[in-house]
mmCIF file of C-alpha atoms in Angstrom:
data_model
loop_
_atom_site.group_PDB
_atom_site.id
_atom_site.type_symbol
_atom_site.label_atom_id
_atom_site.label_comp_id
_atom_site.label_asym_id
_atom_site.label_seq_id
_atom_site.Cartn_x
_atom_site.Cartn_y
_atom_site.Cartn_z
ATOM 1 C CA UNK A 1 -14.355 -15.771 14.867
ATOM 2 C CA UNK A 2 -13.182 -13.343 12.333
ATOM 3 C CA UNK A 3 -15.161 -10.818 9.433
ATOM 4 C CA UNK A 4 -13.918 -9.433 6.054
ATOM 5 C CA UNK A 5 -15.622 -6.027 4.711
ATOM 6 C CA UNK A 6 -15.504 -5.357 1.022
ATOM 7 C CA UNK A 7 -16.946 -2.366 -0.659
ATOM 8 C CA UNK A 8 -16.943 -0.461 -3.593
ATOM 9 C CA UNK A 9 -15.627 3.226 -4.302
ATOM 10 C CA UNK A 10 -16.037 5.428 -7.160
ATOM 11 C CA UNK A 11 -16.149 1.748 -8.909
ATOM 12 C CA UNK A 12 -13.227 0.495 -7.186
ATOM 13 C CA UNK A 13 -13.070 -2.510 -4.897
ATOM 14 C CA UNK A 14 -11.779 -1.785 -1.409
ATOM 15 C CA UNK A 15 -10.737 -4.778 1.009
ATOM 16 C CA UNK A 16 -10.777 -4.608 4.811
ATOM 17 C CA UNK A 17 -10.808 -4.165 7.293
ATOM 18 C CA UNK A 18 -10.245 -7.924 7.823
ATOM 19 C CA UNK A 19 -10.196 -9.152 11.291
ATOM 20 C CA UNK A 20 -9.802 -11.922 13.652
ATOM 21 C CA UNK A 21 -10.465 -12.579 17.912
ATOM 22 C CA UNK A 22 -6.844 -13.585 18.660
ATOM 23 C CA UNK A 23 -6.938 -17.037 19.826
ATOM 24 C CA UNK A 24 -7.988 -17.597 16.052
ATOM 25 C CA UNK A 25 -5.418 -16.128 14.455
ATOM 26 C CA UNK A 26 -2.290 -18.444 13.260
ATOM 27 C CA UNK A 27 -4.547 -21.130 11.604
ATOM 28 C CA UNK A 28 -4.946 -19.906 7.716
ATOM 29 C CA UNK A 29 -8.331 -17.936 8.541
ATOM 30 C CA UNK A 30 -7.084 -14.491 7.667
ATOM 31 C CA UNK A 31 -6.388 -15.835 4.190
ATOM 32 C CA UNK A 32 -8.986 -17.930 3.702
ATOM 33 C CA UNK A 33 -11.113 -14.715 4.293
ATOM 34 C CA UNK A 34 -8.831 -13.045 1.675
ATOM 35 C CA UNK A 35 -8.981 -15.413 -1.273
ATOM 36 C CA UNK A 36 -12.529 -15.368 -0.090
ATOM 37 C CA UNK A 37 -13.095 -11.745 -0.975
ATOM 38 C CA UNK A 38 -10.988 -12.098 -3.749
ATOM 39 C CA UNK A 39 -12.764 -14.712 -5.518
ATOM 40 C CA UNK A 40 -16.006 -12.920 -4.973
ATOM 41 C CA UNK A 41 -14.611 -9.370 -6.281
ATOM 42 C CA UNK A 42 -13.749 -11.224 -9.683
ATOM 43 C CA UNK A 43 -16.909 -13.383 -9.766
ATOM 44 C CA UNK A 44 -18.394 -9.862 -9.487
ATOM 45 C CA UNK A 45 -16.235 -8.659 -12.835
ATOM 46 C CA UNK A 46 -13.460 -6.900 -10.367
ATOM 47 C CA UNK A 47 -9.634 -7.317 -11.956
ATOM 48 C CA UNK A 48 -7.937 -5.403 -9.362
ATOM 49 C CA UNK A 49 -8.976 -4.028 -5.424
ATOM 50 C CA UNK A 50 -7.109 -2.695 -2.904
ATOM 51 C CA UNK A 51 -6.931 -2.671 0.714
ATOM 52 C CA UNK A 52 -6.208 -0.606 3.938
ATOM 53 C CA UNK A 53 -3.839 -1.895 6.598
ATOM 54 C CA UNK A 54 -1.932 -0.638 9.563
ATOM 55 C CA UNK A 55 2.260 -0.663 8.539
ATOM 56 C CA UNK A 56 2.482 -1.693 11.518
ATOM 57 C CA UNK A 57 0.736 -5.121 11.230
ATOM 58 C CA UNK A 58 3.280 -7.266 9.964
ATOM 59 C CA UNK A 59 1.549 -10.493 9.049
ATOM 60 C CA UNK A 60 -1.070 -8.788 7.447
ATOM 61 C CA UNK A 61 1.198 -7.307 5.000
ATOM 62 C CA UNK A 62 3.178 -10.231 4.436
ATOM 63 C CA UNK A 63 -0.037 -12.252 3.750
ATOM 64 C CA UNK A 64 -1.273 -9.553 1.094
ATOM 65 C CA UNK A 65 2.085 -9.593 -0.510
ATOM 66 C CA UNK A 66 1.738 -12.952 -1.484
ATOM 67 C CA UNK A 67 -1.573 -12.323 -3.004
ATOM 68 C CA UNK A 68 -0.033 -9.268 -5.274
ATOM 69 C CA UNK A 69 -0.234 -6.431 -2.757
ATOM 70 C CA UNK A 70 2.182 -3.602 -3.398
ATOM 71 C CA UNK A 71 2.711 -0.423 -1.097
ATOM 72 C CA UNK A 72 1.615 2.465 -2.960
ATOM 73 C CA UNK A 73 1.292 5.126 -0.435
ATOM 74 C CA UNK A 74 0.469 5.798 3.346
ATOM 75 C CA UNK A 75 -1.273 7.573 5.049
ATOM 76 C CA UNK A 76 -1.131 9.336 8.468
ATOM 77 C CA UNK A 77 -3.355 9.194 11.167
ATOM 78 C CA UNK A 78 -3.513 10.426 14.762
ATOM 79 C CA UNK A 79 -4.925 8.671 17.648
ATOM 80 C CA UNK A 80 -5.849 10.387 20.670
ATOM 81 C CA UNK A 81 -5.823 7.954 23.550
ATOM 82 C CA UNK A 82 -7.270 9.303 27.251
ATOM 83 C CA UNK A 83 -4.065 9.002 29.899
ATOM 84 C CA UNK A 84 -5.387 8.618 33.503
ATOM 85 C CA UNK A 85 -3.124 10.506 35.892
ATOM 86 C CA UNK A 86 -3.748 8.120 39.314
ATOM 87 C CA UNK A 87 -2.106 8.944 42.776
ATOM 88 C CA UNK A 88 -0.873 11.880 41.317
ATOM 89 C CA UNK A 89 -0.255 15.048 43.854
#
């Protein structure tokens, strides 16, 4: 019902994307899935990691804010999503 990716950068720990099917979300997976991560980044000799999130997804971010999370910057993206014109004249 849900997946966390870690992976390491230049020697840095990187979290996420971490993700859930929706009727499973709401029930503590997303952070057991986090302090899951977590605990395996520092078994591994990891002090610090950071992650990637949408600003938009507002109980992601308030979940990695209790684990220590801090905004440090943003970045921007662009989406291209396909708009079908139908019964148009």
């Amino acid at each position: 019902v849900g997946f966390v990716i870690t992976r390491e950068k230049d020697n840095e720990p990187e979290i996420g994307p971490i993700g859930l099917v929706p009727h499973a979300r709401g029930r503590g997976l997303g952070q057991y899935l986090l302090v899951s991560a977590l605990r395996a980044l520092k078994d591994s000799g990891f002090s610090t990691a950071t992650l990637d999130m949408s600003i938009t997804n507002h109980p992601a971010k308030k979940l990695y804010r209790k684990y220590g999370f801090e905004d440090v910057y943003y970045k921007q993206f662009y989406y291209w999503v396909p708009r079908m014109n139908v019964g148009t004249s």
